[in-house]
Amino acid sequence: MATNRQVVLRSRPDGNPVPDNFAMAEADIPVPGEGEMLIRNLYISMEPAIRGWLDDNDANYFAPLAIGEKIRSPMVGRVVQSNNPGFAVGDIVFALLAWEDYSIASDATIVLQKLPVAADMPLSYYVGPLGGSGLTGYIGLHEVGRMKVGDTVVMSAAMGAVGHIAAQVAKLRGCRVVGILGSAEKARLAMEEYGYDAVVNYRDTDDLVGAIRAACPEGADIFYDNVGGATLDAMLVCMKDFGRIVSCGMIAGYNQSDTPPPVYNLWQMVARQLEMKGFLLPAFADKIPEALAAIEGWIREGKIKVLENRRVGLAEAPALFCDLMSGRTIGKTVLEIDLVDEAA
Amino acid sequence: MATNRQVVLRSRPDGNPVPDNFAMAEADIPVPGEGEMLIRNLYISMEPAIRGWLDDNDANYFAPLAIGEKIRSPMVGRVVQSNNPGFAVGDIVFALLAWEDYSIASDATIVLQKLPVAADMPLSYYVGPLGGSGLTGYIGLHEVGRMKVGDTVVMSAAMGAVGHIAAQVAKLRGCRVVGILGSAEKARLAMEEYGYDAVVNYRDTDDLVGAIRAACPEGADIFYDNVGGATLDAMLVCMKDFGRIVSCGMIAGYNQSDTPPPVYNLWQMVARQLEMKGFLLPAFADKIPEALAAIEGWIREGKIKVLENRRVGLAEAPALFCDLMSGRTIGKTVLEIDLVDEAA
């Protein structure tokens, strides 16, 4: 009989997560009840936000996972059984599901939606540029940052899942785009292939503020922030008056949610009359169709390039997630679930 | 011959300012040139913002004062000579002027304006509830905080110049108002006379977050922040989702602009989808007439009470400013310039 492989939380990470914080488990493949369906999971979206769900405190928008509980993440999967009139076998869906071969979903499942899959788009893109990463960047720049032609946009985690797509969106909208990133390889890719006008390698300087000011001498109209901490602190003194800080993520603190990194320069919020706004994608659900159509069109036309860091095999999920949280990965990190039980 | 007494910067404060950082000087009463006028200064607005202008760094929106330079502040004065067709002798004006008996003003003077003085309002109110303090609070709540009936509004420096007026405005607009303040006397006044629904004395608790949560169990829709630092840090975990933080001032850092206090909880900007916005009054100049009319009307009807901490005598200005920066003062701190040379 086919089994349902699962990845569970073995122990809470202390700082950077390690693969040993996770364990593999097995269960029977579940049977959908009334209104439910069985999903064959295909692509796990590896996201820094998951790190916060592993800690036992109240800092997050989700309650902490219990030890032994399955890890969750945004996921693309295929409906293989359905008792829900809204979904048919074969539908491709997006939802917050568990790291396992098969999950049960229902109308109560968080962010469950049938995906309008385009035949010429790789399915994995729906957890990346056509999923939360790309849509968040597009909507953050347009709706939260009120981006306009000629703006200088600074992007932290510039070659991350959100950053490398959002940078290209900003460039296509007529902005000057400056990236903050952490390796020579990322810097090369950013400048040569992903449309950045300038980059700052924060690991390469003792004077981050000076390096940012050199890259954008007139300051930034928009800081699209995926990092927080010292990067945000530096940018606070590099903003133009009336600049907007789009707070998408603060990965600098995700490995230490009990002791987040300090930020000192908030007086600049007053002195420069800045706006800082945090957001999560569901609050902008009505803007998703426009964002999806725009990004899909640009990918099709070759105007947006997608960089995936993809690995295959459910058992690889813990190691891949730990890689992501180390800051070493480039582009969108995706786990493709291997189909060992597909014949079952 | 009459002289013009002046207060100048003798040395830069190290932390809390002391009277010895200032010195008295004398000069001839200046003669207005073409387009200029001579102002008899009447009321000095003592404001924490002045502290930032005394430091020698680039953290402020004004360039640092030089040693020996006159201290500046918002001021109410009377035109005593005029070569400017827009102003007549006897006009009462508001402007950024120096701590001295007589100043020269012209159309280039910062925030110069003829005041529409109401006969039944004390002139000193035009540096307080009818000046920057009151207008900033009114406009910050309405325009920046988008205050609406039923909101829970938390006010830091609750019995300060801005706080005690803004709290009454919020109450008149149908909000629940919670104050954060630093003495039992302030707490008593806030609850008994200035309309607060609840207060938190931060000097009285080892658990500021717990105390704030007890005072507003459902969280704050608006945090009107005059303080920053640890107060802001605590409020970041006490905001409702989609709450607005109105950054009016960050006095917690004004005595140490080279080493401002850390803030750790900015992740809550994302997790709670918060907005933080800093502002300075001149950006909302078009809203001032409405705000002025509203506050003046409420004072006249007895619906807004004004608390002044007024002292008389230009030579007292340094000591009064140091008192203000100690956090001990209550209400709007005003220096009334004594009229020793009035007969000249």
Coordinates of C-alpha atoms in Angstrom, one line a residue, chain A residues 72-295:
Chain A
R72 CA 3.7 24.0 6.0
S73 CA 4.4 26.2 3.0
P74 CA 2.8 27.5 -0.1
M75 CA 2.4 24.7 -2.5
V76 CA 1.3 23.8 -6.0
G77 CA -0.4 20.5 -6.4
R78 CA -2.9 18.5 -8.5
V79 CA -6.3 17.4 -7.4
V80 CA -6.5 13.6 -7.5
Q81 CA -9.8 13.0 -5.7
S82 CA -12.5 15.6 -5.1
N83 CA -15.7 15.7 -3.0
N84 CA -15.7 19.5 -3.5
P85 CA -18.0 20.8 -6.3
G86 CA -15.6 23.7 -7.0
F87 CA -12.7 21.5 -7.9
A88 CA -12.3 18.6 -10.4
V89 CA -9.7 15.8 -10.7
G90 CA -6.8 17.2 -12.6
D91 CA -7.2 20.8 -11.5
I92 CA -3.9 22.5 -10.5
V93 CA -4.2 24.3 -7.2
F94 CA -2.2 26.6 -5.0
A95 CA -2.6 26.5 -1.2
L96 CA -0.8 26.5 2.1
L97 CA -0.2 22.8 2.5
A98 CA 2.2 20.5 4.3
W99 CA 5.5 19.1 3.2
E100 CA 4.1 15.7 2.2
D101 CA 3.2 13.7 -0.9
Y102 CA -0.5 14.0 -0.4
S103 CA -2.6 16.6 1.5
I104 CA -6.3 17.1 2.2
A105 CA -7.7 20.5 1.2
S106 CA -11.1 22.1 1.6
D107 CA -12.6 25.5 1.2
A108 CA -11.1 26.3 4.7
T109 CA -7.6 25.7 3.5
I110 CA -5.5 28.9 3.6
V111 CA -5.1 30.7 0.2
L112 CA -6.6 27.7 -1.6
Q113 CA -7.2 28.6 -5.2
K114 CA -7.5 26.9 -8.6
L115 CA -4.6 28.1 -10.7
P116 CA -5.3 29.5 -14.2
V117 CA -2.3 27.6 -15.5
A118 CA -0.8 28.8 -18.8
A119 CA 0.3 25.9 -21.0
D120 CA 3.6 27.6 -21.8
M121 CA 4.6 28.3 -18.2
P122 CA 6.5 25.8 -16.1
L123 CA 4.3 24.7 -13.2
S124 CA 7.0 25.5 -10.7
Y125 CA 6.7 29.2 -11.6
Y126 CA 3.4 29.3 -9.7
V127 CA 5.2 29.2 -6.4
G128 CA 7.8 31.7 -7.7
P129 CA 7.4 34.6 -10.2
L130 CA 3.7 33.7 -10.8
G131 CA 3.1 32.9 -7.2
G132 CA 3.8 34.7 -3.9
S133 CA 7.3 35.9 -4.8
G134 CA 6.5 37.6 -8.0
L135 CA 3.1 38.9 -7.1
T136 CA 4.3 40.3 -3.8
G137 CA 7.0 42.2 -5.5
Y138 CA 4.7 43.6 -8.2
I139 CA 2.0 44.6 -5.8
G140 CA 4.4 45.9 -3.2
L141 CA 6.0 48.3 -5.7
H142 CA 2.8 49.5 -7.3
E143 CA 0.3 49.5 -4.4
V144 CA 2.5 50.0 -1.3
G145 CA 5.4 51.9 -2.8
R146 CA 3.3 53.9 -5.4
M147 CA 6.2 53.5 -7.9
K148 CA 6.4 55.9 -10.7
V149 CA 8.6 56.5 -13.8
G150 CA 12.0 57.9 -12.8
D151 CA 12.0 56.7 -9.2
T152 CA 15.2 55.3 -7.8
V153 CA 14.3 51.9 -6.3
V154 CA 16.7 50.1 -3.9
M155 CA 16.1 46.4 -3.5
S156 CA 17.5 44.4 -0.6
A157 CA 18.1 40.6 -1.0
A158 CA 18.4 41.8 -4.6
M159 CA 18.9 38.4 -6.1
G160 CA 16.4 36.6 -3.9
A161 CA 13.1 35.1 -5.0
V162 CA 11.2 38.4 -4.7
G163 CA 14.1 40.7 -5.4
H164 CA 15.2 39.4 -8.8
I165 CA 11.7 39.6 -10.2
A166 CA 10.7 42.9 -8.5
A167 CA 13.9 44.6 -9.8
Q168 CA 12.9 43.7 -13.4
V169 CA 9.4 44.9 -12.9
A170 CA 10.7 48.3 -11.6
K171 CA 13.1 48.5 -14.5
L172 CA 10.2 47.8 -17.0
R173 CA 8.2 50.6 -15.3
G174 CA 11.0 53.1 -15.9
C175 CA 12.8 53.2 -12.6
R176 CA 16.5 53.2 -11.8
V177 CA 17.1 50.0 -9.8
V178 CA 19.9 49.5 -7.2
G179 CA 20.5 46.2 -5.5
I180 CA 21.9 45.3 -2.1
L181 CA 23.2 41.7 -2.0
G182 CA 25.9 39.5 -0.4
S183 CA 28.2 37.9 -3.0
A184 CA 30.3 38.6 -6.0
E185 CA 28.3 36.0 -8.0
K186 CA 25.0 37.7 -7.1
A187 CA 26.5 41.0 -8.0
R188 CA 27.6 39.7 -11.4
L189 CA 24.3 38.2 -12.2
A190 CA 22.4 41.2 -11.0
M191 CA 24.3 43.6 -13.3
E192 CA 24.7 41.3 -16.3
E193 CA 21.4 39.5 -16.5
Y194 CA 18.8 40.9 -14.2
G195 CA 18.7 44.6 -15.1
Y196 CA 20.2 46.3 -12.1
D197 CA 21.7 49.7 -12.7
A198 CA 24.1 49.4 -9.7
V199 CA 24.7 47.0 -6.9
V200 CA 26.2 47.1 -3.4
N201 CA 27.8 44.0 -1.9
Y202 CA 27.3 44.5 1.8
R203 CA 29.9 41.8 2.6
D204 CA 32.4 43.8 0.7
T205 CA 32.3 47.1 2.6
D206 CA 32.8 48.4 6.1
D207 CA 30.7 51.5 5.2
L208 CA 27.4 50.3 4.0
V209 CA 25.9 53.8 4.1
G210 CA 28.8 55.2 2.1
A211 CA 28.5 52.4 -0.5
I212 CA 24.7 52.9 -0.9
R213 CA 25.2 56.7 -1.2
A214 CA 27.8 56.1 -3.9
A215 CA 25.3 53.9 -5.8
C216 CA 22.4 56.4 -5.5
P217 CA 23.8 59.8 -4.7
E218 CA 20.4 61.5 -4.7
G219 CA 18.9 58.9 -2.4
A220 CA 16.1 56.4 -2.9
D221 CA 12.4 57.1 -3.6
I222 CA 11.5 53.5 -2.7
F223 CA 13.3 51.0 -0.6
Y224 CA 11.8 47.6 -1.2
D225 CA 13.0 45.8 1.9
N226 CA 13.2 42.0 2.2
V227 CA 15.9 42.1 4.9
G228 CA 15.4 44.6 7.7
G229 CA 18.0 45.0 10.5
A230 CA 21.3 46.7 9.5
T231 CA 20.2 47.0 5.9
L232 CA 17.1 48.9 6.8
D233 CA 19.1 51.0 9.3
A234 CA 21.5 52.0 6.5
M235 CA 18.7 52.8 4.1
L236 CA 17.0 55.1 6.6
V237 CA 19.8 57.6 6.1
C238 CA 19.8 57.1 2.3
M239 CA 16.2 57.9 1.6
K240 CA 15.0 61.0 -0.2
D241 CA 12.5 63.2 1.7
F242 CA 9.0 61.7 1.4
G243 CA 10.5 58.3 0.4
R244 CA 8.5 55.1 0.8
I245 CA 9.9 51.9 2.5
V246 CA 8.0 48.8 1.4
S247 CA 8.4 46.2 4.1
C248 CA 8.0 42.9 2.5
G249 CA 10.2 40.8 4.8
M250 CA 12.9 41.1 7.4
I251 CA 15.0 38.0 6.9
A252 CA 17.8 39.5 9.0
G253 CA 15.7 38.6 12.1
Y254 CA 14.1 35.3 11.0
N255 CA 16.8 33.1 12.4
Q256 CA 16.5 34.9 15.8
S257 CA 12.9 36.0 16.3
D258 CA 13.5 36.1 20.1
T259 CA 16.3 38.6 19.7
P260 CA 15.8 40.5 16.5
P261 CA 18.5 42.9 15.2
P262 CA 18.3 46.5 16.4
V263 CA 17.4 49.5 14.2
Y264 CA 18.7 52.8 15.4
N265 CA 17.9 55.4 12.7
L266 CA 14.1 55.7 13.0
W267 CA 14.3 59.4 13.7
Q268 CA 14.9 59.7 10.0
M269 CA 11.2 58.7 9.6
V270 CA 10.4 62.1 10.9
A271 CA 13.4 64.1 9.6
R272 CA 12.9 62.8 6.0
Q273 CA 9.1 62.5 6.3
L274 CA 9.3 58.8 5.3
E275 CA 6.5 56.2 5.1
M276 CA 7.2 52.6 6.0
K277 CA 4.5 50.0 5.3
G278 CA 4.4 46.3 5.9
F279 CA 2.1 44.1 3.9
L280 CA 1.1 40.5 3.2
L281 CA -0.3 39.5 -0.2
P282 CA -3.8 38.4 0.9
A283 CA -4.7 42.0 1.7
F284 CA -4.3 42.8 -1.9
A285 CA -6.2 39.9 -3.4
D286 CA -8.1 42.2 -5.8
K287 CA -4.8 43.3 -7.4
I288 CA -3.5 39.7 -8.1
P289 CA -5.1 39.2 -11.5
E290 CA -3.5 42.3 -12.9
A291 CA -0.1 41.5 -11.4
L292 CA -0.3 37.9 -12.7
A293 CA -1.2 38.9 -16.2
A294 CA 1.6 41.5 -16.3
I295 CA 4.3 39.2 -15.0

